[in-house]
PDB file of C-alpha atoms in Angstrom:
ATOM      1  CA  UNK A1214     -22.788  -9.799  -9.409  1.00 42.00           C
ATOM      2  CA  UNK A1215     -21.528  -6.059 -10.832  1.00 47.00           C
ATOM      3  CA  UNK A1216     -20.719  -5.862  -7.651  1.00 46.00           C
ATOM      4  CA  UNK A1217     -18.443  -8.581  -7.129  1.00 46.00           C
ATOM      5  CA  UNK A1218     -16.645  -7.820 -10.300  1.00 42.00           C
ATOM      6  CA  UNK A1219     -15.961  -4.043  -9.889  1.00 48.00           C
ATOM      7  CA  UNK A1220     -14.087  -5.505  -6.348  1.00 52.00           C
ATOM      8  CA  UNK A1221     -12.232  -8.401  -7.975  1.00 45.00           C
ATOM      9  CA  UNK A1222     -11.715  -5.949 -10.766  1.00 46.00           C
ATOM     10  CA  UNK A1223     -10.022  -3.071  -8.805  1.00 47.00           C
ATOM     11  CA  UNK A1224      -8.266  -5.637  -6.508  1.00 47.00           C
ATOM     12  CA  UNK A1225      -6.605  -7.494  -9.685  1.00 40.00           C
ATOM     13  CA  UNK A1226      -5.912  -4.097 -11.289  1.00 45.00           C
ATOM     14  CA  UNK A1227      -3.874  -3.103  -8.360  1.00 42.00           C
ATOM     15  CA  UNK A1228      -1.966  -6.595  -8.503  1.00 41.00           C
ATOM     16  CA  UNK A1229      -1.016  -5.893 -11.776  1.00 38.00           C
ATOM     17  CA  UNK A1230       0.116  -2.387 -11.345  1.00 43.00           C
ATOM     18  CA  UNK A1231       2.167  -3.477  -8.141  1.00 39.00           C
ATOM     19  CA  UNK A1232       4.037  -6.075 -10.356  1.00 38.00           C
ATOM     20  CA  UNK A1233       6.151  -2.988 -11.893  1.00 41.00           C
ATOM     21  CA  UNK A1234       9.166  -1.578 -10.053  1.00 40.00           C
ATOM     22  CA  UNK A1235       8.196   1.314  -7.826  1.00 39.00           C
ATOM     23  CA  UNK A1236       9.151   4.875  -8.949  1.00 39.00           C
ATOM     24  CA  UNK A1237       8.511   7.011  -5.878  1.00 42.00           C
ATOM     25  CA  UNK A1238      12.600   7.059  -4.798  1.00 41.00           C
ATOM     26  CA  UNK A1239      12.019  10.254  -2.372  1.00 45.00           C
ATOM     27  CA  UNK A1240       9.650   8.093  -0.260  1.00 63.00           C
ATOM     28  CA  UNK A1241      12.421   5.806   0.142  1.00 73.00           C
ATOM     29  CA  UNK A1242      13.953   6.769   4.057  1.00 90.00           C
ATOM     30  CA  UNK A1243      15.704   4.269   5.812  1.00 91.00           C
ATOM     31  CA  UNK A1244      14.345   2.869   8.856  1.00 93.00           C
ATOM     32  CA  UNK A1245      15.771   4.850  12.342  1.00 88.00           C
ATOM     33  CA  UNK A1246      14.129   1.898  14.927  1.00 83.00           C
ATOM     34  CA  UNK A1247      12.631   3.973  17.642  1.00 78.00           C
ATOM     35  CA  UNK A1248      11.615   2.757  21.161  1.00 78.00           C
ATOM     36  CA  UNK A1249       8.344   5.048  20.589  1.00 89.00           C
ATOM     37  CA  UNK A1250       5.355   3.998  19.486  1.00 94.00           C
ATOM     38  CA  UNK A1251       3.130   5.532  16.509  1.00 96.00           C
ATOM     39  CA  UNK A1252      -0.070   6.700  18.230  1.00 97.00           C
ATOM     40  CA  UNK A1253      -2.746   8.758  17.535  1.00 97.00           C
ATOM     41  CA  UNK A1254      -7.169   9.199  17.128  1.00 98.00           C
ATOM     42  CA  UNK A1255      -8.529   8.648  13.957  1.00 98.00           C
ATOM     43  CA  UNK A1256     -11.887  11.006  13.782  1.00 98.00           C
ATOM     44  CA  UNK A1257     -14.851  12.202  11.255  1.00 98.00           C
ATOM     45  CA  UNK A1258     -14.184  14.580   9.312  1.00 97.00           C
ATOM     46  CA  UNK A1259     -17.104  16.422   9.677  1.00 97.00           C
ATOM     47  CA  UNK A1260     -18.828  16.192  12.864  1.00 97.00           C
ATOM     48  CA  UNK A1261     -14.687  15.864  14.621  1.00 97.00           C
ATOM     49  CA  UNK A1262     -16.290  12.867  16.621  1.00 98.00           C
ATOM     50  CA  UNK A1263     -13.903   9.835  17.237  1.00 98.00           C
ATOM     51  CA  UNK A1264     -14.512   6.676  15.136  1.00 98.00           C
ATOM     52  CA  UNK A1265     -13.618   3.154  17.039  1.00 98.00           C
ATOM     53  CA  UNK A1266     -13.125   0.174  15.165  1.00 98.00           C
ATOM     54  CA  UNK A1267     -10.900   1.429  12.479  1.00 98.00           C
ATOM     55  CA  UNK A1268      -8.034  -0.708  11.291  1.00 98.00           C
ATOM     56  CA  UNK A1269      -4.277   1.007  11.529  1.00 98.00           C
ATOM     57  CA  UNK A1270      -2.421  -1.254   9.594  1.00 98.00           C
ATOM     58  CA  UNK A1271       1.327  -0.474   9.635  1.00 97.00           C
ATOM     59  CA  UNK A1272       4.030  -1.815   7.226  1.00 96.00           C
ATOM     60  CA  UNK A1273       7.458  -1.619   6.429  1.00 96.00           C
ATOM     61  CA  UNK A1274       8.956  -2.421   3.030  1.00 96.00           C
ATOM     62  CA  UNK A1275      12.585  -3.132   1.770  1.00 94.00           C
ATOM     63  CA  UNK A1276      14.051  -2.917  -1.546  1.00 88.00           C
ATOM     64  CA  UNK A1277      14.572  -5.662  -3.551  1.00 86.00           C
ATOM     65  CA  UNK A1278      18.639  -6.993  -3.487  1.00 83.00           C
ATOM     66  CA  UNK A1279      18.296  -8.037  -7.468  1.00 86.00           C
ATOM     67  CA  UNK A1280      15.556  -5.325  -8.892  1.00 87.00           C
ATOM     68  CA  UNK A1281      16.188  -2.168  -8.614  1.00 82.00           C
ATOM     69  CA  UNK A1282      13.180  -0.186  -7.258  1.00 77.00           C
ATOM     70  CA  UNK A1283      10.843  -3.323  -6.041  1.00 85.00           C
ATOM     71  CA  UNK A1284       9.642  -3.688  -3.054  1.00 90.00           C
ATOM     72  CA  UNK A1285       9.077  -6.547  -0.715  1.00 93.00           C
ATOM     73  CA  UNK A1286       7.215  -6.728   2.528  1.00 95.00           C
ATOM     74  CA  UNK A1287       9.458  -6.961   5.463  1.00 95.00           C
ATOM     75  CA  UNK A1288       6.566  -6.652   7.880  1.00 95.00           C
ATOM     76  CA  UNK A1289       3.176  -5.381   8.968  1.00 96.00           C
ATOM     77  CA  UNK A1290       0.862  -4.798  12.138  1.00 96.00           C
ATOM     78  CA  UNK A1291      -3.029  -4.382  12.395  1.00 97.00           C
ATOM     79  CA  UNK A1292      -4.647  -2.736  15.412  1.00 98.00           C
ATOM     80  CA  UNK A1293      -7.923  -0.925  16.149  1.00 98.00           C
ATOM     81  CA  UNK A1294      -8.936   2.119  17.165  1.00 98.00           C
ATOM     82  CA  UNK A1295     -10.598   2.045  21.028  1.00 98.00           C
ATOM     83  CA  UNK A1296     -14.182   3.769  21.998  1.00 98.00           C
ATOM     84  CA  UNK A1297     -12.101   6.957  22.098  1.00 98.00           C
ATOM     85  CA  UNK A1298     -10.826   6.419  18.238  1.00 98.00           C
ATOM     86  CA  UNK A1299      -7.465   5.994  19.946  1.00 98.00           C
ATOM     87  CA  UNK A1300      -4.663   3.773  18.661  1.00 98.00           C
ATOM     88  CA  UNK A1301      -1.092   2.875  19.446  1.00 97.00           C
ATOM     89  CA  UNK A1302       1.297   0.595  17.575  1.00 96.00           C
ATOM     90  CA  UNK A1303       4.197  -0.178  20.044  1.00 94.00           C
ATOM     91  CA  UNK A1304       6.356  -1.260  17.373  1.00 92.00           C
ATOM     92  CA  UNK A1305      10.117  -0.910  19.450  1.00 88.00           C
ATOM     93  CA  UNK A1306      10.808  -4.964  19.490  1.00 87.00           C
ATOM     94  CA  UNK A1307       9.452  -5.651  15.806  1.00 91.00           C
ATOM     95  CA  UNK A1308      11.783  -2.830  14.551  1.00 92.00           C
ATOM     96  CA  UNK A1309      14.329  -4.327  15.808  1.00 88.00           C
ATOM     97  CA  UNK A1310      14.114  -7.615  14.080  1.00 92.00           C
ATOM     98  CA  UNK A1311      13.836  -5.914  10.725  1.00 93.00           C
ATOM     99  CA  UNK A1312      15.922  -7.147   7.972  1.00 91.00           C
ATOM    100  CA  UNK A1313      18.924  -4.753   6.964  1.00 87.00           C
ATOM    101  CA  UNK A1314      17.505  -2.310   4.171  1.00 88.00           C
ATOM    102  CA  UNK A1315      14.058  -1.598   5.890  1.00 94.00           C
ATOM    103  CA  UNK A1316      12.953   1.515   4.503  1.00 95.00           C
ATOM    104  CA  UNK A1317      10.917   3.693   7.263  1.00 95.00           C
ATOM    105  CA  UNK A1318       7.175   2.408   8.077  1.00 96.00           C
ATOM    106  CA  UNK A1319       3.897   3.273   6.023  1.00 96.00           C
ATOM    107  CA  UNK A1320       0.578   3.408   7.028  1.00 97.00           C
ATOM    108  CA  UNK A1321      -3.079   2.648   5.969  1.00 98.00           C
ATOM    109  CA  UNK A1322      -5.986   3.398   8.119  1.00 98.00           C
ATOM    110  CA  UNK A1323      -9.316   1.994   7.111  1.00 98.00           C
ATOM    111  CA  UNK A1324     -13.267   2.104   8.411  1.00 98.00           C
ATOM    112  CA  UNK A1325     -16.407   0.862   6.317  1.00 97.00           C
ATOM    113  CA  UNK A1326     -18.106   3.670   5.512  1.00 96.00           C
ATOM    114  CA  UNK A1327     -15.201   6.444   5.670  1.00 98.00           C
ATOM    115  CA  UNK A1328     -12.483   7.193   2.407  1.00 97.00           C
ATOM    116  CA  UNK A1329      -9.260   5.523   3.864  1.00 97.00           C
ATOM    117  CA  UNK A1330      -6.278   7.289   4.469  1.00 97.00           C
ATOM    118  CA  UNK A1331      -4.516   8.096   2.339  1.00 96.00           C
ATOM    119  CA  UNK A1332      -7.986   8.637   0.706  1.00 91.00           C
ATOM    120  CA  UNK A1333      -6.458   8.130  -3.092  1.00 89.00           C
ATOM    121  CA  UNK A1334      -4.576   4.975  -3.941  1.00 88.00           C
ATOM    122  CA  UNK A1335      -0.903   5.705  -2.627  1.00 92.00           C
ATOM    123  CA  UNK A1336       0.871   2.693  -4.334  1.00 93.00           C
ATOM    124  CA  UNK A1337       4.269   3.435  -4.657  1.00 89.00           C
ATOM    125  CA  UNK A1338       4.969   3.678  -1.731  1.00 92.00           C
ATOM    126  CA  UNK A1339       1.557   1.822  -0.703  1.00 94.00           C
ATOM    127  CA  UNK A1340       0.060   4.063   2.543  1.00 95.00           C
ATOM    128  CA  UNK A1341       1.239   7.313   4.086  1.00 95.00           C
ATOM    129  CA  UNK A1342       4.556   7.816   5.923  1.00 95.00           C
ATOM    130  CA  UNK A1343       3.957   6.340   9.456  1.00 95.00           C
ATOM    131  CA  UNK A1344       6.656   9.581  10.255  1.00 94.00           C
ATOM    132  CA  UNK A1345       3.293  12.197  11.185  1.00 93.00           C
ATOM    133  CA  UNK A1346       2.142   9.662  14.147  1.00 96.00           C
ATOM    134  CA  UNK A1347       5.748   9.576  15.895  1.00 93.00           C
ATOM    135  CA  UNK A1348       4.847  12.717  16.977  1.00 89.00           C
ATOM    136  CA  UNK A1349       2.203  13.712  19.940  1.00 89.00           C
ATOM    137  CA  UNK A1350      -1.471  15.048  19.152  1.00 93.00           C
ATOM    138  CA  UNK A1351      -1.498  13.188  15.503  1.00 96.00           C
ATOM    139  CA  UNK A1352      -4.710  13.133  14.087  1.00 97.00           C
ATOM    140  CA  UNK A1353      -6.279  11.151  11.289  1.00 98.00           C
ATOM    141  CA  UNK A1354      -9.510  12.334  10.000  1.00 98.00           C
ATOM    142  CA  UNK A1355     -11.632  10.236   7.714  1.00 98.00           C
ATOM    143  CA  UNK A1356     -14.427  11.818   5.208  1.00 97.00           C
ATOM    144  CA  UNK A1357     -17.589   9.778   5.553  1.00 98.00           C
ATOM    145  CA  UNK A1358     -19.076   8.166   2.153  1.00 97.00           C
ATOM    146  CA  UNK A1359     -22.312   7.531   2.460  1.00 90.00           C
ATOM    147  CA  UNK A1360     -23.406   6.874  -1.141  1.00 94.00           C
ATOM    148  CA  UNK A1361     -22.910   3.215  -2.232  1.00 95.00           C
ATOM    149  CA  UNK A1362     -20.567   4.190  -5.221  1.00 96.00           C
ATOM    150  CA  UNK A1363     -18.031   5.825  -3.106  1.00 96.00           C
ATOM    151  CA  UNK A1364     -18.382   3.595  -0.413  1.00 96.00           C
ATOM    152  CA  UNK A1365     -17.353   0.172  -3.265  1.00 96.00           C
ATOM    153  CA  UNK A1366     -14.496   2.993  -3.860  1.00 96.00           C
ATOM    154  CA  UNK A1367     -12.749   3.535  -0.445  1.00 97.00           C
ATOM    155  CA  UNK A1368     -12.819  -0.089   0.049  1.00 97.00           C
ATOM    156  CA  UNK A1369     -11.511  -0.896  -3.263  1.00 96.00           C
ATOM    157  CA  UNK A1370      -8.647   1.793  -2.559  1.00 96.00           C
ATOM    158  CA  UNK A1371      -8.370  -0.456   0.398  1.00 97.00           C
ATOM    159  CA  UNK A1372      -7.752  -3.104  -1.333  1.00 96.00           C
ATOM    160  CA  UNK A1373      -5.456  -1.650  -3.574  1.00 96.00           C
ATOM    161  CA  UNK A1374      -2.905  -0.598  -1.157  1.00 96.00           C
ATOM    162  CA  UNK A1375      -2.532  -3.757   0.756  1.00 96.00           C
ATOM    163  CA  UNK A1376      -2.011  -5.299  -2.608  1.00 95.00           C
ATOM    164  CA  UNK A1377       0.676  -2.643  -3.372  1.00 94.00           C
ATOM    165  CA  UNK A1378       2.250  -3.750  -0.334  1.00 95.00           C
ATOM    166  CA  UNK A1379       1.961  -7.652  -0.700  1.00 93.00           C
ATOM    167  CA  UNK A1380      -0.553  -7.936   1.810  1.00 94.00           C
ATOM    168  CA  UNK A1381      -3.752  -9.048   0.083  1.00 91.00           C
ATOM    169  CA  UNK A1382      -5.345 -11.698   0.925  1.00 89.00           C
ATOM    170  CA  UNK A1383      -3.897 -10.141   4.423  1.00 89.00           C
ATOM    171  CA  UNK A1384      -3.437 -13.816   5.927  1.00 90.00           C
ATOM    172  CA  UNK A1385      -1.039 -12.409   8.095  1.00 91.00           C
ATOM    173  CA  UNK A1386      -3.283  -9.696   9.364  1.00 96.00           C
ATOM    174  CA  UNK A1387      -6.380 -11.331  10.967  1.00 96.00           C
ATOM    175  CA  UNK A1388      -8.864  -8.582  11.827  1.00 97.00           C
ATOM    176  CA  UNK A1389      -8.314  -6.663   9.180  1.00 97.00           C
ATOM    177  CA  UNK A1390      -9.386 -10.430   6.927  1.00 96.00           C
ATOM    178  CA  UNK A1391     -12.661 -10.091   9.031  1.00 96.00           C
ATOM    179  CA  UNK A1392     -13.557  -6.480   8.373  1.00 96.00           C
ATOM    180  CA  UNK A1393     -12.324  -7.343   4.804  1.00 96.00           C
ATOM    181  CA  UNK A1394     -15.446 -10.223   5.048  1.00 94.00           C
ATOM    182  CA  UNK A1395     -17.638  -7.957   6.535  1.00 94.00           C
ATOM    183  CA  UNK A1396     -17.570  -4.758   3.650  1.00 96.00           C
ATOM    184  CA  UNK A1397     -17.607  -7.257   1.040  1.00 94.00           C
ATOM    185  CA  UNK A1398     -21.071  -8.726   2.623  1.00 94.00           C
ATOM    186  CA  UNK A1399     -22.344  -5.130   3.363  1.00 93.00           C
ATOM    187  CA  UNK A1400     -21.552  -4.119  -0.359  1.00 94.00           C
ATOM    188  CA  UNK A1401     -23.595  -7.398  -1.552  1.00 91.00           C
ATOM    189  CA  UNK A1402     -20.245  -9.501  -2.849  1.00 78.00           C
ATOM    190  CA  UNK A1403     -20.416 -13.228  -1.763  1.00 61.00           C
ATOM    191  CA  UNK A1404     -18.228 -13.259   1.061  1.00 52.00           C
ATOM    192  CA  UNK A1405     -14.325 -14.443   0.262  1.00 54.00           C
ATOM    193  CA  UNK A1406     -13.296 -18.135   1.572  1.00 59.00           C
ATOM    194  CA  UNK A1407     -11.496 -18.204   4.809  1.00 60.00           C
ATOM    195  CA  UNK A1408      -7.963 -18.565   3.770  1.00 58.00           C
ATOM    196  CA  UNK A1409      -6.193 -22.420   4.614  1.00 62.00           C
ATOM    197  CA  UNK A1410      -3.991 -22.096   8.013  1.00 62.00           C
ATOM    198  CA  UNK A1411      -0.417 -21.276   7.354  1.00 56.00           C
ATOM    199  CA  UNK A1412       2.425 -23.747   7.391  1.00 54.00           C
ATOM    200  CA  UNK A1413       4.576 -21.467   9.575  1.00 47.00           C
TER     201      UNK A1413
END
């Protein structure tokens, strides 16, 4: 049950933070829509050995026409990393849809078991600039946390950014809901109620 509150807890604490105009105005580059996709591997940090199955969620925020400084989610992509910790987002044709005043893309790479990256809650801006995996050879290397404490941390840091970025419960990011499920259960929370199909 401690448990289950210290993850609702950080979770709600991060809503409640987000609900505050951002302040982080250098962050805030407008998107340059590029036919290139992000790519890169996403590794341990201390053996250097690829990790698979790590969620490389991408997003891309705008700023709020009537409050100055808010954000709003103009999109956001999930994949996973192959046997080879390999991932690419081909992102060309959703760029291009964007709404006018999309600010350049942020991202947030997760794995049960690892500190995310950015390993310290980036919230305003939520993630890390998406910028360092335009180019080739990009590397993300996760820190393994093995102790239970840390471990309930890096997931609720986790939590926290896709909050910061309006994407918690991540409805509109389906994997990402299941390994969501599956930490919760491996950190002893009663798993989270699949959320009702959208309207859409």
């Amino acid at each position: 049950m401690a448990t289950t509150r210290v993850l609702i807890g950080a979770a709600a604490l991060a809503l409640l933070v987000n609900a505050g105009p951002g302040s982080a105005q250098d962050d805030d580059t407008p998107l340059r829509p590029s036919a290139d996709p992000y790519r890169g591997v996403v590794v341990d940090d201390k053996t250097g050995q690829p990790l698979p199955a790590a969620a490389v969620i991408i997003l891309w925020q705008r700023l709020d026409d009537q409050i100055q400084g808010l954000r709003r989610l103009a999109g956001a992509r999930e994949v996973f990393t192959n046997e080879n910790g390999e991932f690419v987002h081909e992102v060309g044709s959703v760029e291009g849809r964007l709404p006018p005043g999309t600010l350049a893309p942020r991202i947030v790479i997760f794995r049960p078991g690892y500190a995310t990256l950015p390993s310290r809650p980036q919230l305003f801006p939520p993630g890390a600039p998406a910028a360092r995996f335009a180019e080739p050879g990009a590397a993300a290397r996760l820190t393994p946390v093995t102790d239970y404490e840390d471990r309930a941390e890096a997931f609720n840091t986790f939590i926290a950014m896709l909050s910061a970025a309006q994407l918690f419960p991540p409805t509109e990011l389906p994997e990402t809901s299941e390994l969501i499920r599956f930490e919760l259960e491996s950190l002893g929370a009663r798993p989270m109620k699949p959320a009702p199909p959208s309207s859409r």
